[in-house]
XYZ file of C-alpha atoms in Angstrom:
378
model
C 29.146 -112.012 67.573
C 26.575 -110.555 65.169
C 27.212 -107.798 62.676
C 24.363 -105.822 64.263
C 26.110 -105.772 67.661
C 29.393 -104.646 66.122
C 27.626 -101.919 64.174
C 25.821 -100.800 67.348
C 29.146 -100.571 69.196
C 30.704 -98.535 66.380
C 27.719 -96.200 66.160
C 27.826 -95.715 69.935
C 31.528 -94.960 69.876
C 31.285 -92.774 66.766
C 27.862 -91.096 66.814
C 28.976 -88.817 63.961
C 28.706 -91.785 61.602
C 31.083 -93.566 59.256
C 31.354 -90.700 56.825
C 32.967 -88.406 59.401
C 35.588 -90.403 61.172
C 34.041 -93.850 61.470
C 35.621 -97.283 60.935
C 37.967 -96.090 58.185
C 39.821 -94.037 60.795
C 39.279 -96.332 63.734
C 42.786 -97.537 64.478
C 44.827 -94.661 63.124
C 43.824 -91.863 65.436
C 40.176 -92.016 66.548
C 39.571 -95.082 68.668
C 41.451 -94.259 71.870
C 40.217 -90.666 72.113
C 36.628 -91.742 71.342
C 36.757 -94.488 73.988
C 38.170 -92.075 76.570
C 35.365 -89.610 75.837
C 32.690 -92.319 76.092
C 34.190 -93.646 79.330
C 33.863 -90.198 80.903
C 30.232 -89.891 79.826
C 29.078 -93.416 80.598
C 31.603 -95.884 82.089
C 29.189 -98.845 81.926
C 28.357 -98.218 78.263
C 32.044 -97.779 77.424
C 32.827 -101.131 79.063
C 30.159 -102.866 76.981
C 31.387 -101.265 73.742
C 34.974 -102.190 74.567
C 34.034 -105.829 75.224
C 32.450 -106.009 71.772
C 35.239 -104.303 69.824
C 38.409 -105.525 71.555
C 38.190 -109.121 70.215
C 37.949 -107.743 66.663
C 40.895 -105.398 67.142
C 43.134 -108.076 68.661
C 42.455 -110.372 65.704
C 42.658 -107.929 62.813
C 44.825 -105.231 64.341
C 47.315 -106.960 66.689
C 49.231 -104.630 68.955
C 52.804 -103.876 67.993
C 55.393 -105.575 70.156
C 57.645 -103.165 71.993
C 60.968 -102.932 70.180
C 63.934 -104.181 72.214
C 66.170 -101.272 73.162
C 69.362 -102.531 71.415
C 67.428 -102.381 68.123
C 66.086 -98.830 68.521
C 67.112 -95.774 66.538
C 68.987 -94.325 69.527
C 70.907 -97.552 70.146
C 71.845 -97.843 66.465
C 73.031 -94.249 66.514
C 75.088 -94.992 69.638
C 76.756 -97.992 67.990
C 77.906 -95.698 65.199
C 79.077 -93.004 67.622
C 81.125 -95.648 69.453
C 82.447 -97.311 66.295
C 86.075 -96.263 66.766
C 86.035 -97.358 70.430
C 84.281 -100.714 69.967
C 86.808 -103.361 71.101
C 84.849 -106.144 69.357
C 85.097 -104.388 65.995
C 88.787 -103.586 66.551
C 89.483 -107.276 67.236
C 87.587 -108.351 64.123
C 89.520 -105.825 62.019
C 92.792 -107.056 63.525
C 91.927 -110.750 62.915
C 90.991 -110.111 59.284
C 94.145 -108.064 58.675
C 96.281 -110.830 60.152
C 94.595 -113.407 57.911
C 95.273 -111.182 54.882
C 98.881 -110.694 55.927
C 98.444 -106.957 56.508
C 100.871 -105.723 59.142
C 100.161 -102.581 61.147
C 100.709 -99.371 59.178
C 102.032 -101.328 56.194
C 100.211 -99.326 53.521
C 102.205 -96.085 53.578
C 102.407 -93.663 50.702
C 106.038 -92.825 49.835
C 105.574 -89.076 49.412
C 109.311 -88.740 48.901
C 108.950 -90.401 45.486
C 108.654 -87.918 42.630
C 105.307 -89.151 41.340
C 103.682 -88.557 44.723
C 105.574 -85.392 45.636
C 104.503 -83.884 42.302
C 100.879 -84.833 42.938
C 101.105 -83.333 46.395
C 102.428 -80.019 45.122
C 99.830 -79.901 42.360
C 96.964 -80.391 44.801
C 98.349 -77.746 47.180
C 98.925 -75.189 44.419
C 96.760 -72.073 45.033
C 93.892 -71.640 42.572
C 91.888 -68.553 41.772
C 88.648 -68.212 43.767
C 89.330 -71.471 45.632
C 90.520 -72.202 49.132
C 94.022 -73.575 49.327
C 94.197 -77.316 49.961
C 96.179 -78.103 53.106
C 98.994 -80.618 53.054
C 96.987 -82.930 55.322
C 93.979 -82.874 52.982
C 96.197 -83.326 49.920
C 97.879 -86.358 51.480
C 94.479 -87.786 52.328
C 93.300 -87.388 48.722
C 96.392 -89.159 47.412
C 96.008 -91.793 50.122
C 92.502 -92.571 48.869
C 93.827 -92.921 45.310
C 96.463 -95.419 46.489
C 93.937 -97.424 48.521
C 91.543 -97.591 45.563
C 94.361 -98.793 43.319
C 95.315 -101.375 45.972
C 91.733 -102.659 45.997
C 91.736 -102.827 42.194
C 94.886 -104.979 42.126
C 93.531 -107.156 44.954
C 90.223 -107.745 43.163
C 91.780 -108.605 39.799
C 94.124 -111.125 41.393
C 91.413 -112.766 43.517
C 88.917 -113.087 40.647
C 91.174 -113.693 37.648
C 94.298 -115.150 39.272
C 96.405 -112.758 37.268
C 98.634 -109.867 38.219
C 97.150 -106.546 37.209
C 99.127 -103.655 35.813
C 99.424 -100.866 38.308
C 101.267 -97.633 39.054
C 101.536 -98.557 42.731
C 104.972 -98.736 44.348
C 106.223 -102.303 44.020
C 106.085 -103.105 47.743
C 102.439 -101.933 48.047
C 101.497 -103.721 44.810
C 103.130 -106.956 45.972
C 101.290 -106.699 49.266
C 97.934 -106.443 47.444
C 98.825 -109.504 45.351
C 99.901 -111.596 48.357
C 96.815 -110.556 50.324
C 94.528 -111.533 47.445
C 96.227 -114.929 47.156
C 95.443 -115.615 50.818
C 91.724 -115.557 49.968
C 92.136 -118.758 47.957
C 92.219 -120.626 51.277
C 90.077 -119.181 54.084
C 91.306 -121.604 56.760
C 93.256 -118.825 58.506
C 90.281 -116.499 58.710
C 88.197 -116.122 61.904
C 85.631 -118.876 62.441
C 82.686 -116.461 62.268
C 83.923 -115.381 58.826
C 84.812 -118.804 57.397
C 81.286 -120.171 57.541
C 79.967 -117.280 55.439
C 82.728 -117.062 52.846
C 83.266 -119.056 49.698
C 86.016 -118.778 47.105
C 85.684 -115.632 45.023
C 87.098 -117.258 41.893
C 84.723 -116.477 38.994
C 82.707 -114.331 41.384
C 82.475 -110.636 40.597
C 81.732 -109.798 44.227
C 84.966 -108.718 45.853
C 86.214 -110.648 48.859
C 86.661 -107.328 50.674
C 83.051 -106.356 49.862
C 81.848 -109.642 51.340
C 83.888 -109.055 54.481
C 82.506 -105.529 54.909
C 78.955 -106.787 54.378
C 79.458 -109.428 57.079
C 80.987 -106.878 59.463
C 77.903 -104.682 59.008
C 75.605 -107.594 59.855
C 77.771 -108.892 62.692
C 78.004 -105.532 64.430
C 74.367 -104.585 63.803
C 75.107 -101.500 61.771
C 72.337 -99.939 59.677
C 72.235 -101.245 56.107
C 70.548 -98.114 54.803
C 73.479 -96.052 56.070
C 76.097 -97.939 54.120
C 75.932 -96.392 50.704
C 79.140 -96.150 48.695
C 80.776 -93.549 50.942
C 80.411 -95.396 54.230
C 81.352 -98.760 52.712
C 84.561 -97.215 51.377
C 85.359 -95.727 54.786
C 85.091 -99.169 56.382
C 87.329 -100.609 53.672
C 89.951 -97.936 54.342
C 89.757 -98.699 58.068
C 90.333 -102.388 57.313
C 93.284 -101.716 55.006
C 95.036 -99.128 57.179
C 93.966 -100.155 60.676
C 93.289 -96.463 61.195
C 89.915 -95.819 62.929
C 89.989 -92.184 61.819
C 88.406 -93.339 58.567
C 85.170 -94.115 60.436
C 85.349 -91.282 62.951
C 82.229 -89.107 62.849
C 80.630 -91.406 60.320
C 77.334 -90.689 62.057
C 73.912 -92.154 61.513
C 72.746 -90.502 58.312
C 69.203 -91.918 58.214
C 68.150 -89.381 55.606
C 68.277 -89.467 51.823
C 68.358 -86.143 49.961
C 67.034 -86.401 46.396
C 67.262 -83.223 44.279
C 64.812 -82.568 41.445
C 66.185 -80.846 38.353
C 64.385 -78.560 35.910
C 65.137 -79.835 32.401
C 68.420 -81.191 33.692
C 69.823 -77.724 34.338
C 69.177 -76.588 37.900
C 67.592 -77.901 41.079
C 64.012 -76.739 41.662
C 63.523 -78.513 45.002
C 64.636 -81.598 46.863
C 63.029 -84.487 48.724
C 64.214 -85.676 52.121
C 63.406 -89.254 53.048
C 64.020 -90.110 56.711
C 64.291 -93.776 57.662
C 64.185 -95.902 60.821
C 62.080 -93.559 62.956
C 60.753 -95.263 66.088
C 59.545 -94.266 69.568
C 63.073 -93.286 70.671
C 63.413 -90.650 67.943
C 63.297 -87.210 69.590
C 62.843 -83.586 68.640
C 66.598 -83.186 69.131
C 67.140 -85.837 66.449
C 64.825 -83.890 64.127
C 66.787 -80.721 64.831
C 70.077 -82.523 64.165
C 68.871 -83.743 60.758
C 67.610 -80.255 59.957
C 70.900 -78.567 60.886
C 73.198 -81.098 59.206
C 71.356 -82.062 56.047
C 68.135 -80.194 55.257
C 69.053 -76.591 56.060
C 72.300 -76.618 53.992
C 70.330 -77.923 50.993
C 67.633 -75.292 51.498
C 70.197 -72.506 51.829
C 71.909 -73.719 48.651
C 68.596 -73.392 46.788
C 68.118 -69.866 48.106
C 71.670 -68.920 47.203
C 71.273 -70.322 43.695
C 68.140 -68.229 43.189
C 69.750 -65.089 44.599
C 67.536 -65.101 47.701
C 68.558 -64.615 51.318
C 67.708 -67.350 53.867
C 64.945 -66.451 56.376
C 65.312 -67.336 58.853
C 62.677 -90.654 74.104
C 64.857 -93.385 75.361
C 63.736 -96.891 76.498
C 63.014 -96.977 80.221
C 66.143 -97.620 82.271
C 68.566 -97.045 79.379
C 70.466 -93.762 79.127
C 72.411 -93.922 75.858
C 74.322 -90.716 76.639
C 75.499 -92.216 79.918
C 76.611 -95.401 78.172
C 78.645 -93.411 75.658
C 80.433 -91.617 78.493
C 81.357 -94.936 80.141
C 82.836 -96.602 77.076
C 86.385 -96.388 78.473
C 85.359 -98.645 81.388
C 83.998 -101.120 78.848
C 87.128 -100.990 76.679
C 89.258 -101.798 79.711
C 86.888 -104.614 80.709
C 87.016 -106.294 77.277
C 90.723 -105.720 76.648
C 91.625 -107.217 80.039
C 89.047 -110.022 79.886
C 87.281 -108.853 83.039
C 83.720 -109.240 84.253
C 81.511 -106.172 84.901
C 81.998 -106.621 88.627
C 85.778 -106.933 88.307
C 86.122 -103.685 86.355
C 83.825 -101.972 88.848
C 85.971 -103.189 91.753
C 89.326 -102.198 90.195
C 88.581 -99.547 87.575
C 91.300 -97.170 88.818
C 93.854 -99.919 88.147
C 93.049 -99.913 84.421
C 91.939 -96.376 83.552
C 92.440 -92.797 84.677
C 89.327 -91.475 86.396
C 88.061 -87.915 86.603
C 86.320 -86.610 89.717
C 82.839 -87.628 88.591
C 83.983 -91.114 87.607
C 85.728 -91.633 90.949
C 82.382 -91.061 92.675
C 80.472 -93.605 90.590
C 78.872 -96.414 92.527
C 79.972 -99.922 91.623
C 76.401 -100.923 90.912
C 76.079 -98.142 88.320
C 79.316 -99.236 86.590
C 78.235 -102.895 86.523
C 74.854 -101.924 85.070
C 76.479 -99.797 82.355
C 78.935 -102.571 81.461
C 76.116 -105.067 81.024
C 74.159 -102.660 78.841
C 77.226 -101.818 76.710
C 77.843 -105.549 76.235
C 74.246 -105.960 75.091
C 74.643 -102.963 72.792
C 78.028 -103.802 71.234
C 78.539 -107.562 71.432
C 78.583 -108.964 67.874
C 76.219 -111.621 66.604
C 77.549 -115.148 66.209
């Protein structure tokens, strides 16, 4: 194909010339609309132009492959919304805890001991111009302190083979030591974990950090989400076997970066949104605005003394899948097939009126899609 023919086709498609929307803008936003316009004016000419340009576009500008629905933004968001109900994740957490010798509800803070009762009272003490801290919140704060100290002891033992000094109660401290010692031999850990783990002796990367990293990969959770906060929440879930630590974790695919004036006050902030694809909707935009952007904007206005002025993949309904998670939990926990849970769902779960009227085919379809969505990688 000669350069003259290509240039003729471009000039025909873009009679305004290169300087006003020609080849530099071809793929971004001009080609399809220009071709549609030409096709309406002269179908035969449009066909000839298309035959000349299409081979070039397919070679230099290959079409994007359609993203598989389990890898979309909406599916990733659903996996996070269903985190506390995911039976695969619960089993992995249970297997790892068993390998570490962590019994259910073993890490309990003895609030009856003076050191902890004093801390509790201090946190709950009313302070001027501050809301009173509830007992539940105070216990949670102290609980985090204990878990962090547990992790510190665990890490020092696993990396240095020495017992660290600690203010932890002896039984909790001993548990951290014994758990760390179990990492010296990974034979009792799940097979999917063994092949990825090596001894952490002389390795500054914590064994627990490695486990959390592998859980994120295995359960297809978003890496950009798991900054320090979310990683810690997963660690607390692992240590306590309490899924409340990851409840409402949410898919925070936005990074807020404040800009300071001479290090003193914020002048503005940047919001970087990640992982947007064709399933991202206006409702998702609104959710990010309400949860993250608007509070930051209002804080700027308040600081300055101002007053604030005021699609899914075809055939996959994520909202419907989230509503049918209890069918899936029963299916996995009882080792049933999609058809078996559809045939006998009332035997395993309590059904509301709408669920009693579900067709078996719809249940089977949802179970297969939830399996595709939640089943961990090998």
